[in-house]
Amino acid sequence: MTSAGPEAGHVPATALAHELEQVAANVGSVLYGKLDVVRLALTSLAAGGHLLIEDSPGVGKTTLAKALAQTLGLSCRRVQFTADLLPSDLLGAMIFDRERSAPVFHPGPIFTNILLADELNRASPKAQSALLEAMEEGQVSVDGVTHPLPRPFMVIATQNPFDSSGTYPLPFSQRDRFLMRLAVGLPGRAAEDRLLATSGERPRPEDLGVVGGAALLRTLEAAVSAVYVAPEVRGYVLDLVEATRSHPDLLFGASPRAGLALLRTSCAFAVTSGRDYLIPDDVKAVAEVVLGHRLAVSAAADMGGHSSSSLVAAILASVPVPVRVQGGAAASRG
């Protein structure tokens, strides 16, 4: 992200957005009717963040992770989180090698590009915390030795919000590690009819061709870092963050890390839209999925039927939007 002007770090954003549309279409060939969800998942990957999916079983969470990895030529591994999962089951362990007469590190399933942590909240807090260093630092430590993870590295974690029996709710400190939270949702009637009509014959994520690959990801990372952010738009992000901190229905508002996450994700969304500059509409498009899981709703507001998502929507409606942006990029009114 830069504030030097639109000409800084020139990137062919329109051509890049077209490639990303091809990626989304490829993933959409196995995940019907969810191009908006695919785009947000791509936005999270472009911003270098992790994704938390809260939804009921059977809506395509695993398909999304596998199809995204296959399309981009990335490795993907799935771990079913259970109450008896140990950190070593995830990270790996030192195992004595008779031939070498010494302990040798055997990497766990976390050594992949995209880790699907299925039903994360069913694992114990000890197993959940094993992800923290990996998510924040891109590395794991076993027996005092640090092992770097492959790049890119992304955690797509799922949890069922409707079944709390036998679960360990994620603490806010760990929820904050996820760049965004979203729900896949049920498909529309046309998409579900297509699914029923092709049952057993539709392509599998493993059968998808590679679109873009590692070269596209490197270009995408550079494009996000080069997005021009006008002072007015940066101020708009600050206004939104500050509004969460003073809202009477929230126990606490967004942290500075949340503000950074909102700005980075907005820049990634701008790139997927074919622009190398940020406008307020980009911020508004991702504000709920970036901020919602980082906010704590008061008991009174919760009893009144308010959720963090509805409060973010109210804040977006109340905070003035800049109507003119320096550098020639016009911001929309809203």
Tab-separated table of C-alpha atoms in Angstrom, residues 17-190:
chain	number	residue	atom	x	y	z
A	17	ALA	CA	-8.552	-8.650	-12.293
A	18	HIS	CA	-9.367	-10.570	-15.486
A	19	GLU	CA	-7.040	-13.392	-14.410
A	20	LEU	CA	-8.698	-13.453	-11.005
A	21	GLU	CA	-12.087	-13.729	-12.691
A	22	GLN	CA	-10.805	-16.828	-14.470
A	23	VAL	CA	-9.624	-18.243	-11.142
A	24	ALA	CA	-13.024	-17.559	-9.572
A	25	ALA	CA	-14.825	-19.114	-12.549
A	26	ASN	CA	-12.680	-22.231	-12.272
A	27	VAL	CA	-13.480	-22.599	-8.573
A	28	GLY	CA	-17.112	-21.801	-9.336
A	29	SER	CA	-17.290	-24.779	-11.668
A	30	VAL	CA	-17.425	-27.036	-8.586
A	31	LEU	CA	-18.914	-24.586	-6.069
A	32	TYR	CA	-22.102	-23.488	-7.789
A	33	GLY	CA	-23.598	-20.042	-7.350
A	34	LYS	CA	-21.006	-18.732	-4.889
A	35	LEU	CA	-18.765	-16.434	-6.918
A	36	ASP	CA	-19.084	-13.724	-4.253
A	37	VAL	CA	-17.748	-16.109	-1.599
A	38	VAL	CA	-14.942	-17.242	-3.915
A	39	ARG	CA	-13.988	-13.619	-4.521
A	40	LEU	CA	-13.776	-12.919	-0.795
A	41	ALA	CA	-11.650	-16.040	-0.287
A	42	LEU	CA	-9.331	-14.832	-3.047
A	43	THR	CA	-9.257	-11.410	-1.412
A	44	SER	CA	-8.184	-12.996	1.866
A	45	LEU	CA	-5.419	-14.953	0.129
A	46	ALA	CA	-4.278	-11.840	-1.760
A	47	ALA	CA	-4.071	-9.906	1.504
A	48	GLY	CA	-2.001	-12.676	3.085
A	49	GLY	CA	-4.616	-13.496	5.714
A	50	HIS	CA	-6.515	-16.449	7.124
A	51	LEU	CA	-10.184	-17.244	6.698
A	52	LEU	CA	-12.763	-18.355	9.267
A	53	ILE	CA	-15.930	-19.897	7.817
A	54	GLU	CA	-18.903	-20.206	10.159
A	55	ASP	CA	-21.721	-22.172	8.593
A	56	SER	CA	-23.749	-25.351	8.817
A	57	PRO	CA	-22.398	-28.643	7.422
A	58	GLY	CA	-22.803	-29.543	3.762
A	59	VAL	CA	-22.671	-26.098	2.141
A	60	GLY	CA	-19.306	-26.484	0.406
A	61	LYS	CA	-16.651	-25.306	2.883
A	62	THR	CA	-14.275	-28.176	2.097
A	63	THR	CA	-14.955	-27.853	-1.636
A	64	LEU	CA	-14.030	-24.167	-1.511
A	65	ALA	CA	-10.655	-24.821	0.148
A	66	LYS	CA	-9.708	-27.727	-2.111
A	67	ALA	CA	-10.844	-26.013	-5.313
A	68	LEU	CA	-9.002	-22.797	-4.461
A	69	ALA	CA	-5.777	-24.699	-3.798
A	70	GLN	CA	-6.079	-26.850	-6.924
A	71	THR	CA	-6.846	-23.869	-9.157
A	72	LEU	CA	-3.796	-21.951	-7.940
A	73	GLY	CA	-1.488	-24.958	-7.982
A	74	LEU	CA	-1.109	-24.997	-4.195
A	75	SER	CA	-0.904	-27.910	-1.798
A	76	CYS	CA	-3.870	-28.429	0.515
A	77	ARG	CA	-4.318	-30.669	3.545
A	78	ARG	CA	-7.364	-31.180	5.721
A	79	VAL	CA	-7.263	-31.803	9.471
A	80	GLN	CA	-10.391	-32.817	11.351
A	81	PHE	CA	-10.147	-31.087	14.718
A	82	THR	CA	-11.407	-33.249	17.577
A	83	ALA	CA	-11.274	-33.104	21.349
A	84	ASP	CA	-8.317	-35.500	21.498
A	85	LEU	CA	-6.217	-33.763	18.833
A	86	LEU	CA	-2.700	-33.022	20.114
A	87	PRO	CA	-0.449	-30.168	18.962
A	88	SER	CA	2.043	-32.748	17.659
A	89	ASP	CA	-0.724	-34.220	15.462
A	90	LEU	CA	-0.821	-30.862	13.719
A	91	LEU	CA	2.730	-29.530	13.876
A	92	GLY	CA	4.770	-32.729	13.703
A	93	ALA	CA	7.189	-34.307	16.159
A	94	MET	CA	10.759	-35.404	16.730
A	95	ILE	CA	11.032	-39.171	16.145
A	96	PHE	CA	14.150	-41.200	16.810
A	97	ASP	CA	15.793	-42.460	13.616
A	98	ARG	CA	17.719	-45.692	14.131
A	99	GLU	CA	19.829	-45.264	11.007
A	100	ARG	CA	21.009	-41.819	12.068
A	101	SER	CA	20.951	-42.636	15.780
A	102	ALA	CA	19.367	-39.271	16.359
A	103	PRO	CA	15.916	-37.702	16.577
A	104	VAL	CA	14.581	-36.444	13.233
A	105	PHE	CA	11.751	-33.961	12.747
A	106	HIS	CA	8.735	-35.372	10.938
A	107	PRO	CA	6.569	-32.464	9.753
A	108	GLY	CA	2.845	-32.557	10.412
A	109	PRO	CA	-0.027	-31.645	8.090
A	110	ILE	CA	0.397	-27.935	8.836
A	111	PHE	CA	3.301	-27.921	6.353
A	112	THR	CA	1.161	-27.065	3.362
A	113	ASN	CA	-0.010	-23.986	1.459
A	114	ILE	CA	-3.667	-24.138	2.453
A	115	LEU	CA	-4.609	-25.873	5.694
A	116	LEU	CA	-8.279	-26.731	6.094
A	117	ALA	CA	-8.852	-26.813	9.855
A	118	ASP	CA	-12.258	-28.470	9.931
A	119	GLU	CA	-14.425	-27.761	12.998
A	120	LEU	CA	-11.643	-25.855	14.734
A	121	ASN	CA	-13.765	-25.179	17.811
A	122	ARG	CA	-14.042	-28.911	18.599
A	123	ALA	CA	-10.357	-29.109	19.496
A	124	SER	CA	-9.025	-28.283	22.947
A	125	PRO	CA	-7.594	-24.809	23.606
A	126	LYS	CA	-4.106	-26.379	23.643
A	127	ALA	CA	-4.558	-27.707	20.110
A	128	GLN	CA	-6.163	-24.436	18.959
A	129	SER	CA	-3.233	-22.422	20.310
A	130	ALA	CA	-0.818	-24.582	18.301
A	131	LEU	CA	-2.049	-22.689	15.252
A	132	LEU	CA	-1.255	-19.234	16.635
A	133	GLU	CA	2.474	-19.060	15.904
A	134	ALA	CA	1.925	-20.574	12.476
A	135	MET	CA	-0.827	-18.094	11.594
A	136	GLU	CA	1.037	-15.061	12.895
A	137	GLU	CA	4.673	-15.873	12.127
A	138	GLY	CA	4.522	-18.402	9.280
A	139	GLN	CA	6.591	-20.859	11.280
A	140	VAL	CA	6.310	-23.479	14.008
A	141	SER	CA	8.618	-24.385	16.884
A	142	VAL	CA	9.139	-27.995	17.934
A	143	ASP	CA	11.579	-28.876	20.722
A	144	GLY	CA	13.088	-25.421	20.547
A	145	VAL	CA	13.775	-25.569	16.820
A	146	THR	CA	11.978	-23.222	14.423
A	147	HIS	CA	10.704	-24.604	11.125
A	148	PRO	CA	9.440	-22.187	8.415
A	149	LEU	CA	6.164	-23.007	6.706
A	150	PRO	CA	5.680	-23.021	2.916
A	151	ARG	CA	4.733	-19.743	1.273
A	152	PRO	CA	2.023	-18.838	0.757
A	153	PHE	CA	0.448	-20.240	3.901
A	154	MET	CA	-3.252	-19.834	4.605
A	155	VAL	CA	-5.523	-21.374	7.212
A	156	ILE	CA	-9.153	-21.879	6.235
A	157	ALA	CA	-10.860	-22.853	9.474
A	158	THR	CA	-14.487	-23.925	9.782
A	159	GLN	CA	-16.850	-24.120	12.689
A	160	ASN	CA	-20.527	-24.896	13.061
A	161	PRO	CA	-22.148	-21.988	14.935
A	162	PHE	CA	-25.378	-23.912	15.571
A	163	ASP	CA	-24.018	-26.840	17.583
A	164	SER	CA	-22.161	-25.851	20.759
A	165	SER	CA	-22.138	-29.308	22.380
A	166	GLY	CA	-18.581	-30.501	22.932
A	167	THR	CA	-16.974	-27.349	21.548
A	168	TYR	CA	-14.428	-24.854	22.851
A	169	PRO	CA	-15.393	-21.365	21.614
A	170	LEU	CA	-12.513	-19.496	20.021
A	171	PRO	CA	-11.234	-16.703	22.283
A	172	PHE	CA	-11.149	-13.224	20.775
A	173	SER	CA	-7.349	-13.336	20.775
A	174	GLN	CA	-7.510	-16.228	18.302
A	175	ARG	CA	-10.451	-14.910	16.301
A	176	ASP	CA	-8.396	-11.769	15.763
A	177	ARG	CA	-5.809	-13.878	13.919
A	178	PHE	CA	-8.317	-14.491	11.124
A	179	LEU	CA	-8.367	-11.769	8.520
A	180	MET	CA	-12.035	-12.303	7.755
A	181	ARG	CA	-15.038	-14.372	8.740
A	182	LEU	CA	-17.727	-15.341	6.287
A	183	ALA	CA	-20.476	-17.853	5.626
A	184	VAL	CA	-20.815	-19.838	2.412
A	185	GLY	CA	-24.593	-19.907	2.728
A	186	LEU	CA	-27.155	-22.022	0.937
A	187	PRO	CA	-27.126	-21.978	-2.866
A	188	GLY	CA	-29.890	-20.333	-4.830
A	189	ARG	CA	-32.582	-22.529	-6.325
A	190	ALA	CA	-31.000	-22.544	-9.795
